[in-house]
Amino acid sequence: MLVRRAVVIPDQHAPVQDKKAVNCALKIIEEVKPCTFINLGDVGEWESVSSHKYKKKKQPPLEFILPEIDKEAKAVNAMIDQFDEVLDSIGCKERHILAGNHDEWCDDFVFNYHPYLPEYTFRNLCRWDERGYEYRKYNEVLTLGKLSFIHGAYCGPTHSKMHLERYGCSLIYGHTHDLQRFSMTRLQDGGIGSWSLGCLKDMRAEKNTWLRGRLHNWNHAVGIVDWWKNGNFTVQVVEIVNGKAVINGKELVG
């Protein structure tokens, strides 16, 4: 007997989320009606506090930076509101947020430079406690049954293999923006696997100028996970192509 179903979403990077992909993810949640929702982080792009923004440049006064953060935070919260409205409508109360490396830039801005502005931490900017989410810091592990979740710790062409070998347990993560899976069988506890879930970010070159025209292998997707009482689980990776996905033979258009 199944005891839990979750929808898992990867990196959104608001305000440069792909709106069609996000809308499709919202429709997937409505269709699947999970009891658990997991956001793998990089909820915002957070260019306003990026560690790269003022590299080799003089940082402007704080009164010029704060309005930029406020504007970006407003856009990020507007997107989160979309997910919360759908989750409220289906009665999904168990919600988890796993901060990503981009989200962590907000905390760096506060703790390393402006400790008198605690309202600008990622946790406070997005009101996660008020929203009812269980909060985990960057790469703090969430484990449900025999499956764990993090934002993502490694990149490279074989990142799913590296995640599985380093963590030694079944794992779902985001961070890399692409789809990848690796599995292995161990003598003592049988099969384990790792899944990279892609992203929900706008993948167009003009929205990712830092790539300088380089091609990438990113994909839009979300995950659906079902658990049995003994902690065993199944993972379904649902690809979103041009804002469209298929669930149980039904086309969902974002």
CSV table of C-alpha atoms in Angstrom, one decimal:
chain,number,residue,atom,x,y,z
A,1,MET,CA,0.0,0.0,0.0
A,2,LEU,CA,1.4,3.4,-1.0
A,3,VAL,CA,1.7,5.8,1.9
A,4,ARG,CA,3.1,9.0,0.3
A,5,ARG,CA,3.3,10.8,-3.0
A,6,ALA,CA,5.4,13.8,-3.7
A,7,VAL,CA,6.0,16.2,-6.6
A,8,VAL,CA,9.6,17.5,-6.7
A,9,ILE,CA,10.5,20.6,-8.6
A,10,PRO,CA,14.1,21.6,-9.6
A,11,ASP,CA,15.8,25.0,-10.1
A,12,GLN,CA,13.4,27.8,-11.1
A,13,HIS,CA,15.7,30.9,-11.0
A,14,ALA,CA,12.9,33.5,-10.8
A,15,PRO,CA,12.5,36.1,-12.3
A,16,VAL,CA,14.0,34.1,-15.3
A,17,GLN,CA,11.9,31.1,-14.8
A,18,ASP,CA,10.4,29.6,-17.9
A,19,LYS,CA,6.7,30.6,-17.5
A,20,LYS,CA,5.3,27.8,-19.7
A,21,ALA,CA,7.4,25.2,-17.8
A,22,VAL,CA,6.3,26.5,-14.4
A,23,ASN,CA,2.6,26.7,-15.5
A,24,CYS,CA,2.9,23.1,-16.7
A,25,ALA,CA,4.5,22.1,-13.4
A,26,LEU,CA,1.5,23.7,-11.6
A,27,LYS,CA,-0.9,21.7,-13.7
A,28,ILE,CA,1.1,18.5,-12.9
A,29,ILE,CA,0.6,19.2,-9.2
A,30,GLU,CA,-3.1,19.7,-9.8
A,31,GLU,CA,-3.4,16.5,-11.7
A,32,VAL,CA,-1.2,14.3,-9.4
A,33,LYS,CA,-2.5,15.8,-6.1
A,34,PRO,CA,0.6,14.9,-4.0
A,35,CYS,CA,0.6,15.0,-0.2
A,36,THR,CA,4.2,16.2,-0.2
A,37,PHE,CA,5.9,19.0,-2.2
A,38,ILE,CA,9.7,19.4,-2.4
A,39,ASN,CA,11.4,22.4,-3.9
A,40,LEU,CA,15.1,21.6,-4.6
A,41,GLY,CA,16.2,25.2,-4.5
A,42,ASP,CA,17.7,27.9,-6.7
A,43,VAL,CA,14.3,29.4,-6.4
A,44,GLY,CA,15.6,32.7,-7.4
A,45,GLU,CA,18.3,33.9,-9.8
A,46,TRP,CA,19.4,36.5,-7.2
A,47,GLU,CA,21.5,38.5,-9.6
A,48,SER,CA,21.1,41.4,-7.2
A,49,VAL,CA,23.3,39.7,-4.7
A,50,SER,CA,25.3,37.5,-7.0
A,51,SER,CA,28.9,36.8,-6.0
A,52,HIS,CA,29.8,37.6,-9.6
A,53,LYS,CA,27.9,40.9,-10.1
A,54,TYR,CA,30.6,43.2,-8.8
A,55,LYS,CA,33.6,41.1,-9.5
A,56,LYS,CA,36.4,43.5,-10.6
A,57,LYS,CA,34.0,46.4,-9.9
A,58,LYS,CA,33.5,48.8,-7.1
A,59,GLN,CA,30.3,47.9,-5.2
A,60,PRO,CA,27.8,50.8,-5.1
A,61,PRO,CA,26.3,52.2,-1.9
A,62,LEU,CA,23.8,50.0,-0.1
A,63,GLU,CA,20.9,52.3,-0.9
A,64,PHE,CA,21.4,51.4,-4.6
A,65,ILE,CA,21.6,47.7,-3.9
A,66,LEU,CA,18.6,47.2,-1.6
A,67,PRO,CA,15.9,48.4,-4.2
A,68,GLU,CA,17.4,45.8,-6.7
A,69,ILE,CA,17.0,43.0,-4.1
A,70,ASP,CA,13.5,44.1,-3.2
A,71,LYS,CA,12.5,44.1,-6.8
A,72,GLU,CA,13.9,40.6,-7.3
A,73,ALA,CA,12.4,39.3,-4.1
A,74,LYS,CA,9.0,40.5,-5.2
A,75,ALA,CA,9.2,38.5,-8.4
A,76,VAL,CA,10.5,35.4,-6.6
A,77,ASN,CA,7.7,35.6,-4.1
A,78,ALA,CA,5.1,36.0,-6.8
A,79,MET,CA,6.2,32.7,-8.3
A,80,ILE,CA,6.2,31.0,-5.0
A,81,ASP,CA,2.7,32.3,-4.4
A,82,GLN,CA,1.6,30.4,-7.6
A,83,PHE,CA,2.8,27.1,-6.2
A,84,ASP,CA,1.3,27.8,-2.7
A,85,GLU,CA,-2.1,28.6,-4.2
A,86,VAL,CA,-2.2,25.3,-6.1
A,87,LEU,CA,-0.9,23.4,-3.1
A,88,ASP,CA,-3.5,25.0,-0.9
A,89,SER,CA,-6.2,24.1,-3.4
A,90,ILE,CA,-5.4,20.4,-3.3
A,91,GLY,CA,-4.7,20.3,0.5
A,92,CYS,CA,-1.0,19.5,0.3
A,93,LYS,CA,0.3,20.7,3.6
A,94,GLU,CA,3.8,19.0,3.8
A,95,ARG,CA,6.2,21.3,2.0
A,96,HIS,CA,10.0,21.3,1.9
A,97,ILE,CA,12.4,23.9,0.7
A,98,LEU,CA,16.1,23.0,0.1
A,99,ALA,CA,18.1,26.2,-0.4
A,100,GLY,CA,20.3,26.3,-3.5
A,101,ASN,CA,23.7,27.9,-4.2
A,102,HIS,CA,22.0,30.9,-5.8
A,103,ASP,CA,19.7,31.3,-2.8
A,104,GLU,CA,22.7,31.1,-0.5
A,105,TRP,CA,24.0,34.4,-2.1
A,106,CYS,CA,21.3,36.1,0.0
A,107,ASP,CA,22.7,34.7,3.2
A,108,ASP,CA,26.3,35.6,2.1
A,109,PHE,CA,25.1,39.2,1.5
A,110,VAL,CA,23.8,39.3,5.1
A,111,PHE,CA,26.2,37.3,7.1
A,112,ASN,CA,29.4,38.3,5.4
A,113,TYR,CA,28.7,42.0,4.7
A,114,HIS,CA,25.5,43.3,6.3
A,115,PRO,CA,24.7,41.3,9.5
A,116,TYR,CA,22.4,44.1,10.6
A,117,LEU,CA,20.0,43.2,7.8
A,118,PRO,CA,18.7,39.8,8.7
A,119,GLU,CA,15.4,40.4,6.8
A,120,TYR,CA,17.5,39.8,3.6
A,121,THR,CA,18.4,36.2,4.3
A,122,PHE,CA,16.8,33.8,1.8
A,123,ARG,CA,14.7,32.3,4.6
A,124,ASN,CA,13.3,35.6,5.5
A,125,LEU,CA,13.0,37.2,2.1
A,126,CYS,CA,10.8,34.4,0.9
A,127,ARG,CA,8.9,34.0,4.2
A,128,TRP,CA,9.4,30.2,4.2
A,129,ASP,CA,8.4,29.8,7.9
A,130,GLU,CA,5.3,31.9,7.4
A,131,ARG,CA,4.4,29.8,4.3
A,132,GLY,CA,4.7,26.6,6.3
A,133,TYR,CA,7.7,25.1,4.6
A,134,GLU,CA,10.3,22.9,6.4
A,135,TYR,CA,13.5,24.7,5.6
A,136,ARG,CA,16.9,23.2,4.9
A,137,LYS,CA,20.1,25.0,4.3
A,138,TYR,CA,22.2,24.6,1.2
A,139,ASN,CA,22.9,20.9,0.7
A,140,GLU,CA,21.4,19.9,4.0
A,141,VAL,CA,19.9,16.5,3.3
A,142,LEU,CA,16.2,15.7,3.5
A,143,THR,CA,15.4,12.0,3.8
A,144,LEU,CA,12.0,10.4,3.3
A,145,GLY,CA,11.9,6.7,3.5
A,146,LYS,CA,14.8,5.3,1.5
A,147,LEU,CA,15.2,8.3,-0.7
A,148,SER,CA,17.2,11.5,0.1
A,149,PHE,CA,17.1,15.0,-1.5
A,150,ILE,CA,19.6,17.8,-1.8
A,151,HIS,CA,20.0,20.8,-4.0
A,152,GLY,CA,23.1,19.4,-5.7
A,153,ALA,CA,26.8,19.2,-4.9
A,154,TYR,CA,28.7,18.2,-8.0
A,155,CYS,CA,28.8,19.0,-11.7
A,156,GLY,CA,30.7,17.5,-14.7
A,157,PRO,CA,29.7,15.0,-17.3
A,158,THR,CA,29.1,12.1,-14.8
A,159,HIS,CA,27.6,14.1,-11.9
A,160,SER,CA,24.9,11.5,-11.1
A,161,LYS,CA,27.5,8.8,-10.7
A,162,MET,CA,29.5,11.2,-8.4
A,163,HIS,CA,26.5,12.0,-6.3
A,164,LEU,CA,25.7,8.4,-5.8
A,165,GLU,CA,29.2,7.3,-5.0
A,166,ARG,CA,29.8,10.2,-2.6
A,167,TYR,CA,26.5,10.1,-0.7
A,168,GLY,CA,26.1,6.3,-0.9
A,169,CYS,CA,22.3,6.4,-0.9
A,170,SER,CA,19.5,7.0,-3.3
A,171,LEU,CA,19.3,10.7,-4.1
A,172,ILE,CA,17.3,13.3,-6.1
A,173,TYR,CA,18.9,16.6,-6.8
A,174,GLY,CA,18.8,19.6,-9.1
A,175,HIS,CA,21.6,22.2,-9.6
A,176,THR,CA,23.0,20.9,-13.0
A,177,HIS,CA,19.8,21.7,-15.0
A,178,ASP,CA,20.1,18.5,-17.0
A,179,LEU,CA,18.5,15.0,-16.8
A,180,GLN,CA,20.8,12.2,-15.7
A,181,ARG,CA,20.5,9.0,-13.8
A,182,PHE,CA,23.0,6.5,-12.4
A,183,SER,CA,22.3,3.3,-10.5
A,184,MET,CA,24.3,0.6,-8.8
A,185,THR,CA,23.7,-2.6,-6.7
A,186,ARG,CA,25.3,-3.1,-3.4
A,187,LEU,CA,25.6,-6.5,-1.6
A,188,GLN,CA,24.1,-5.4,1.7
A,189,ASP,CA,21.2,-3.2,0.7
A,190,GLY,CA,20.5,-3.9,-3.0
A,191,GLY,CA,19.9,-1.2,-5.6
A,192,ILE,CA,20.4,2.5,-5.2
A,193,GLY,CA,20.1,5.3,-7.7
A,194,SER,CA,20.6,9.0,-8.2
A,195,TRP,CA,18.4,11.3,-10.4
A,196,SER,CA,19.2,14.8,-11.7
A,197,LEU,CA,15.9,16.5,-12.3
A,198,GLY,CA,16.8,19.3,-14.8
A,199,CYS,CA,15.3,22.8,-14.2
A,200,LEU,CA,12.4,25.1,-14.8
A,201,LYS,CA,14.6,28.0,-15.9
A,202,ASP,CA,14.2,29.9,-19.1
A,203,MET,CA,16.9,28.2,-21.2
A,204,ARG,CA,17.2,30.7,-24.0
A,205,ALA,CA,20.6,32.2,-24.7
A,206,GLU,CA,19.5,35.8,-24.2
A,207,LYS,CA,18.4,34.9,-20.6
A,208,ASN,CA,21.8,33.2,-19.9
A,209,THR,CA,24.3,35.6,-21.4
A,210,TRP,CA,27.0,34.3,-19.0
A,211,LEU,CA,27.2,31.2,-21.2
A,212,ARG,CA,28.5,33.4,-24.0
A,213,GLY,CA,26.7,31.5,-26.7
A,214,ARG,CA,27.9,28.0,-25.5
A,215,LEU,CA,25.4,25.2,-26.1
A,216,HIS,CA,24.0,23.4,-23.1
A,217,ASN,CA,22.2,20.2,-22.3
A,218,TRP,CA,19.5,21.5,-20.0
A,219,ASN,CA,16.0,20.1,-19.8
A,220,HIS,CA,12.7,21.1,-18.2
A,221,ALA,CA,11.2,18.4,-15.9
A,222,VAL,CA,9.7,17.6,-12.5
A,223,GLY,CA,9.7,14.4,-10.5
A,224,ILE,CA,6.9,12.3,-9.0
A,225,VAL,CA,7.8,10.0,-6.2
A,226,ASP,CA,5.7,7.3,-4.6
A,227,TRP,CA,6.6,5.5,-1.3
A,228,TRP,CA,5.5,2.2,0.2
A,229,LYS,CA,5.3,1.6,4.0
A,230,ASN,CA,8.7,0.0,4.1
A,231,GLY,CA,10.4,3.1,2.6
A,232,ASN,CA,10.8,1.7,-0.9
A,233,PHE,CA,9.9,4.1,-3.7
A,234,THR,CA,9.5,4.7,-7.3
A,235,VAL,CA,10.7,7.8,-9.2
A,236,GLN,CA,9.0,9.1,-12.3
A,237,VAL,CA,10.8,11.9,-14.2
A,238,VAL,CA,8.2,13.9,-16.2
A,239,GLU,CA,9.8,15.9,-19.0
A,240,ILE,CA,8.3,19.2,-20.0
A,241,VAL,CA,8.8,20.0,-23.7
A,242,ASN,CA,7.8,23.5,-24.9
A,243,GLY,CA,5.6,23.8,-21.9
A,244,LYS,CA,3.9,20.5,-22.4
A,245,ALA,CA,3.9,17.2,-20.5
A,246,VAL,CA,2.0,14.0,-20.4
A,247,ILE,CA,0.6,12.3,-17.3
A,248,ASN,CA,-1.2,9.0,-17.6
A,249,GLY,CA,-1.8,9.7,-21.3
A,250,LYS,CA,-3.2,13.1,-20.6
A,251,GLU,CA,-1.5,16.1,-22.2
A,252,LEU,CA,-1.0,19.1,-19.8
A,253,VAL,CA,-0.2,22.4,-21.5
A,254,GLY,CA,1.4,25.2,-19.5
